Amino acid sequence: LVRFDDAALQAERTTQLINVGSAEAAAAQAKNDLETAIISRKEYEFGEFETEREKINGEILGASQAVNHGEQRVIHFRKMLRRGYVSKFQMQAEEDGAAKAKSDLKTAKVKLNSLMEFTKPKKISELDSKVKTSEAKLKSEEAKLALERQKLQLVDDQIGKCVIHAPADGQVIYDHERDDWRGGEYQIKQGTVVHEQQVVIRLPDPTKMQVVAKVA
């Protein structure tokens, strides 16, 4: 029955399609960032951390063996010194070597304690924070996407309403009730500007009409 000009709505739809595409890309990126953050946390806790801990444990084991070996050599060299087989300089070198092994062992234990007490909790906290931030970002982007899709649906609904179909066969009458004071520029015809709540056509129902006739 009627086709309204939808050029402006079609232009708006094109713009809205671009907005939806941008929102979809942002949501996809946010989802990828969240998955990356979750993987990074697992990678540190079950990969990097375990590797570092085992490395330090190896240092502790090596230093412990060096300490035991150094102490045994110090005992042996003290006996040799008393017998005059080694010099005091050699004895001092062995004692220094044993002291260094003890220092290395202490350093390794401090590194392990620092890893367990400070480094790991700090890193886990940072990674957890990144996961939570990524989750919030994803929810925000998904909400924006839903809003943009809702706007697109609204435009599509408006475009769909630009074409009016007849509910049934019958007669169509243009609304000209106020043509006498509105003027010809407001007459219902192609190119006429219509306004909200304005009646454009009427569909009379013959079953609810009656004939009034005068009979002489």
mmCIF file of C-alpha atoms in Angstrom, residues 8-194:
data_model
loop_
_atom_site.group_PDB
_atom_site.id
_atom_site.type_symbol
_atom_site.label_atom_id
_atom_site.label_comp_id
_atom_site.label_asym_id
_atom_site.label_seq_id
_atom_site.Cartn_x
_atom_site.Cartn_y
_atom_site.Cartn_z
ATOM 1 C CA ALA A 8 18.321 7.826 5.594
ATOM 2 C CA LEU A 9 17.634 4.604 7.459
ATOM 3 C CA GLN A 10 19.681 2.601 4.950
ATOM 4 C CA ALA A 11 22.600 4.992 5.469
ATOM 5 C CA GLU A 12 22.179 4.649 9.220
ATOM 6 C CA ARG A 13 22.096 0.861 8.821
ATOM 7 C CA THR A 14 25.395 0.929 6.935
ATOM 8 C CA THR A 15 26.979 2.982 9.706
ATOM 9 C CA GLN A 16 25.533 0.661 12.323
ATOM 10 C CA LEU A 17 26.882 -2.404 10.504
ATOM 11 C CA ILE A 18 30.332 -0.853 10.768
ATOM 12 C CA ASN A 19 29.761 -0.241 14.488
ATOM 13 C CA VAL A 20 28.681 -3.844 14.983
ATOM 14 C CA GLY A 21 31.744 -5.095 13.110
ATOM 15 C CA SER A 22 34.039 -2.945 15.261
ATOM 16 C CA ALA A 23 32.304 -4.154 18.430
ATOM 17 C CA GLU A 24 32.639 -7.786 17.312
ATOM 18 C CA ALA A 25 36.353 -7.295 16.669
ATOM 19 C CA ALA A 26 36.823 -5.659 20.084
ATOM 20 C CA ALA A 27 34.921 -8.475 21.798
ATOM 21 C CA ALA A 28 36.982 -11.106 19.964
ATOM 22 C CA GLN A 29 40.209 -9.349 20.971
ATOM 23 C CA ALA A 30 39.045 -9.118 24.592
ATOM 24 C CA LYS A 31 38.225 -12.845 24.569
ATOM 25 C CA ASN A 32 41.657 -13.637 23.149
ATOM 26 C CA ASP A 33 43.316 -11.434 25.792
ATOM 27 C CA LEU A 34 41.449 -13.304 28.533
ATOM 28 C CA GLU A 35 42.465 -16.707 27.174
ATOM 29 C CA THR A 36 46.067 -15.496 26.899
ATOM 30 C CA ALA A 37 45.998 -14.208 30.496
ATOM 31 C CA ILE A 38 44.668 -17.551 31.774
ATOM 32 C CA ILE A 39 47.317 -19.477 29.834
ATOM 33 C CA SER A 40 50.063 -17.139 31.059
ATOM 34 C CA ARG A 41 49.069 -17.788 34.663
ATOM 35 C CA LYS A 42 49.149 -21.558 34.184
ATOM 36 C CA GLU A 43 52.393 -21.280 32.232
ATOM 37 C CA TYR A 44 54.078 -19.480 35.114
ATOM 38 C CA GLU A 45 52.675 -21.570 37.967
ATOM 39 C CA PHE A 46 53.231 -24.957 36.352
ATOM 40 C CA GLY A 47 56.093 -24.090 34.001
ATOM 41 C CA GLU A 48 58.366 -21.146 34.734
ATOM 42 C CA PHE A 49 58.008 -21.369 38.509
ATOM 43 C CA GLU A 50 58.630 -25.115 38.640
ATOM 44 C CA THR A 51 61.640 -24.739 36.338
ATOM 45 C CA GLU A 52 63.136 -21.983 38.473
ATOM 46 C CA ARG A 53 62.498 -23.905 41.687
ATOM 47 C CA GLU A 54 64.142 -27.045 40.329
ATOM 48 C CA LYS A 55 67.075 -24.967 39.102
ATOM 49 C CA ILE A 56 67.616 -23.474 42.560
ATOM 50 C CA ASN A 57 67.188 -26.873 44.215
ATOM 51 C CA GLY A 58 69.944 -28.101 41.909
ATOM 52 C CA GLU A 59 72.126 -25.215 43.050
ATOM 53 C CA ILE A 60 71.401 -26.081 46.673
ATOM 54 C CA LEU A 61 72.277 -29.727 46.075
ATOM 55 C CA GLY A 62 75.518 -28.807 44.303
ATOM 56 C CA ALA A 63 76.435 -26.318 47.029
ATOM 57 C CA SER A 64 75.679 -28.862 49.770
ATOM 58 C CA GLN A 65 77.961 -31.381 48.108
ATOM 59 C CA ALA A 66 80.631 -28.719 47.745
ATOM 60 C CA VAL A 67 80.307 -27.871 51.462
ATOM 61 C CA ASN A 68 80.691 -31.535 52.497
ATOM 62 C CA HIS A 69 83.621 -31.992 50.167
ATOM 63 C CA GLY A 70 85.243 -28.764 51.382
ATOM 64 C CA GLU A 71 84.838 -29.718 55.045
ATOM 65 C CA GLN A 72 86.421 -33.109 54.391
ATOM 66 C CA ARG A 73 89.346 -31.475 52.595
ATOM 67 C CA VAL A 74 89.816 -28.978 55.441
ATOM 68 C CA ILE A 75 89.974 -31.838 57.955
ATOM 69 C CA HIS A 76 92.407 -33.710 55.752
ATOM 70 C CA PHE A 77 94.634 -30.665 55.144
ATOM 71 C CA ARG A 78 94.744 -29.874 58.866
ATOM 72 C CA LYS A 79 96.173 -33.316 59.475
ATOM 73 C CA MET A 80 98.625 -32.831 56.633
ATOM 74 C CA LEU A 81 99.592 -29.411 58.031
ATOM 75 C CA ARG A 82 100.386 -30.860 61.420
ATOM 76 C CA ARG A 83 102.616 -33.387 59.739
ATOM 77 C CA GLY A 84 104.262 -30.714 57.642
ATOM 78 C CA TYR A 85 103.143 -32.023 54.256
ATOM 79 C CA VAL A 86 101.293 -28.816 53.257
ATOM 80 C CA SER A 87 101.910 -25.143 53.835
ATOM 81 C CA LYS A 88 99.746 -22.701 55.784
ATOM 82 C CA PHE A 89 99.002 -20.987 52.489
ATOM 83 C CA GLN A 90 97.547 -24.199 51.087
ATOM 84 C CA MET A 91 95.593 -24.696 54.296
ATOM 85 C CA GLN A 92 94.155 -21.205 54.046
ATOM 86 C CA ALA A 93 93.157 -21.804 50.434
ATOM 87 C CA GLU A 94 91.195 -24.913 51.424
ATOM 88 C CA GLU A 95 89.473 -23.090 54.256
ATOM 89 C CA ASP A 96 88.569 -20.253 51.891
ATOM 90 C CA GLY A 97 87.176 -22.768 49.416
ATOM 91 C CA ALA A 98 85.037 -24.376 52.139
ATOM 92 C CA ALA A 99 83.815 -20.966 53.282
ATOM 93 C CA LYS A 100 82.860 -20.077 49.708
ATOM 94 C CA ALA A 101 80.911 -23.317 49.360
ATOM 95 C CA LYS A 102 78.984 -22.477 52.537
ATOM 96 C CA SER A 103 78.305 -18.978 51.220
ATOM 97 C CA ASP A 104 77.060 -20.407 47.901
ATOM 98 C CA LEU A 105 74.777 -22.779 49.791
ATOM 99 C CA LYS A 106 73.375 -19.950 51.870
ATOM 100 C CA THR A 107 72.827 -17.823 48.756
ATOM 101 C CA ALA A 108 70.978 -20.640 47.014
ATOM 102 C CA LYS A 109 68.727 -21.180 50.044
ATOM 103 C CA VAL A 110 67.992 -17.438 50.172
ATOM 104 C CA LYS A 111 67.079 -17.523 46.465
ATOM 105 C CA LEU A 112 64.693 -20.420 47.042
ATOM 106 C CA ASN A 113 63.087 -18.701 50.011
ATOM 107 C CA SER A 114 62.738 -15.473 48.029
ATOM 108 C CA LEU A 115 61.160 -17.395 45.148
ATOM 109 C CA MET A 116 58.641 -19.133 47.419
ATOM 110 C CA GLU A 117 57.841 -16.246 49.749
ATOM 111 C CA PHE A 118 57.974 -13.218 47.466
ATOM 112 C CA THR A 119 58.482 -13.814 43.752
ATOM 113 C CA LYS A 120 55.803 -16.478 43.285
ATOM 114 C CA PRO A 121 53.022 -14.728 45.287
ATOM 115 C CA LYS A 122 53.803 -11.410 43.589
ATOM 116 C CA LYS A 123 53.785 -12.913 40.098
ATOM 117 C CA ILE A 124 50.620 -14.944 40.763
ATOM 118 C CA SER A 125 48.893 -11.821 42.101
ATOM 119 C CA GLU A 126 49.862 -9.863 38.980
ATOM 120 C CA LEU A 127 48.656 -12.635 36.674
ATOM 121 C CA ASP A 128 45.390 -13.053 38.615
ATOM 122 C CA SER A 129 44.826 -9.312 38.379
ATOM 123 C CA LYS A 130 45.393 -9.465 34.633
ATOM 124 C CA VAL A 131 42.879 -12.314 34.335
ATOM 125 C CA LYS A 132 40.252 -10.370 36.290
ATOM 126 C CA THR A 133 40.913 -7.230 34.245
ATOM 127 C CA SER A 134 40.572 -9.237 31.037
ATOM 128 C CA GLU A 135 37.316 -10.776 32.272
ATOM 129 C CA ALA A 136 35.900 -7.328 33.045
ATOM 130 C CA LYS A 137 37.077 -6.044 29.662
ATOM 131 C CA LEU A 138 35.394 -8.963 27.896
ATOM 132 C CA LYS A 139 32.106 -8.368 29.718
ATOM 133 C CA SER A 140 32.275 -4.685 28.806
ATOM 134 C CA GLU A 141 32.976 -5.391 25.139
ATOM 135 C CA GLU A 142 30.224 -8.023 24.997
ATOM 136 C CA ALA A 143 27.777 -5.524 26.500
ATOM 137 C CA LYS A 144 28.815 -2.939 23.899
ATOM 138 C CA LEU A 145 28.371 -5.530 21.156
ATOM 139 C CA ALA A 146 24.893 -6.426 22.411
ATOM 140 C CA LEU A 147 23.969 -2.730 22.446
ATOM 141 C CA GLU A 148 25.241 -2.176 18.898
ATOM 142 C CA ARG A 149 23.331 -5.231 17.693
ATOM 143 C CA GLN A 150 20.226 -3.948 19.429
ATOM 144 C CA LYS A 151 20.622 -0.609 17.630
ATOM 145 C CA LEU A 152 21.024 -2.452 14.320
ATOM 146 C CA GLN A 153 17.883 -4.475 15.012
ATOM 147 C CA LEU A 154 15.995 -1.273 15.761
ATOM 148 C CA VAL A 155 17.096 0.226 12.428
ATOM 149 C CA ASP A 156 16.113 -2.985 10.615
ATOM 150 C CA ASP A 157 12.712 -2.855 12.289
ATOM 151 C CA GLN A 158 12.273 0.746 11.165
ATOM 152 C CA ILE A 159 13.261 -0.161 7.608
ATOM 153 C CA GLY A 160 10.785 -3.030 7.660
ATOM 154 C CA LYS A 161 8.049 -0.631 8.699
ATOM 155 C CA CYS A 162 8.766 1.599 5.702
ATOM 156 C CA VAL A 163 6.650 -0.770 3.603
ATOM 157 C CA ILE A 164 2.982 -1.139 4.575
ATOM 158 C CA HIS A 165 1.101 -4.176 3.293
ATOM 159 C CA ALA A 166 -2.659 -4.557 3.103
ATOM 160 C CA PRO A 167 -4.088 -6.892 5.742
ATOM 161 C CA ALA A 168 -6.750 -7.993 3.245
ATOM 162 C CA ASP A 169 -8.177 -7.203 -0.180
ATOM 163 C CA GLY A 170 -10.267 -4.076 -0.336
ATOM 164 C CA GLN A 171 -10.391 -0.392 -1.065
ATOM 165 C CA VAL A 172 -7.710 2.167 -0.177
ATOM 166 C CA ILE A 173 -8.540 5.821 0.442
ATOM 167 C CA TYR A 174 -5.966 8.569 0.825
ATOM 168 C CA ASP A 175 -6.453 10.687 3.892
ATOM 169 C CA HIS A 176 -7.580 14.087 2.624
ATOM 170 C CA GLU A 177 -9.695 15.167 5.597
ATOM 171 C CA ARG A 178 -7.635 18.287 6.229
ATOM 172 C CA ASP A 179 -6.581 19.170 2.707
ATOM 173 C CA ASP A 180 -8.803 22.221 2.821
ATOM 174 C CA TRP A 181 -6.556 23.933 5.379
ATOM 175 C CA ARG A 182 -3.262 22.089 4.993
ATOM 176 C CA GLY A 183 -2.790 23.031 1.363
ATOM 177 C CA GLY A 184 -1.700 21.034 -1.668
ATOM 178 C CA GLU A 185 1.875 20.642 -0.431
ATOM 179 C CA TYR A 186 0.588 18.325 2.275
ATOM 180 C CA GLN A 187 -1.550 16.236 -0.058
ATOM 181 C CA ILE A 188 -0.799 12.515 0.170
ATOM 182 C CA LYS A 189 1.188 11.762 -2.976
ATOM 183 C CA GLN A 190 4.656 10.620 -3.996
ATOM 184 C CA GLY A 191 7.367 12.771 -2.400
ATOM 185 C CA THR A 192 5.124 14.248 0.298
ATOM 186 C CA VAL A 193 6.718 14.713 3.715
ATOM 187 C CA VAL A 194 4.701 12.963 6.425
#
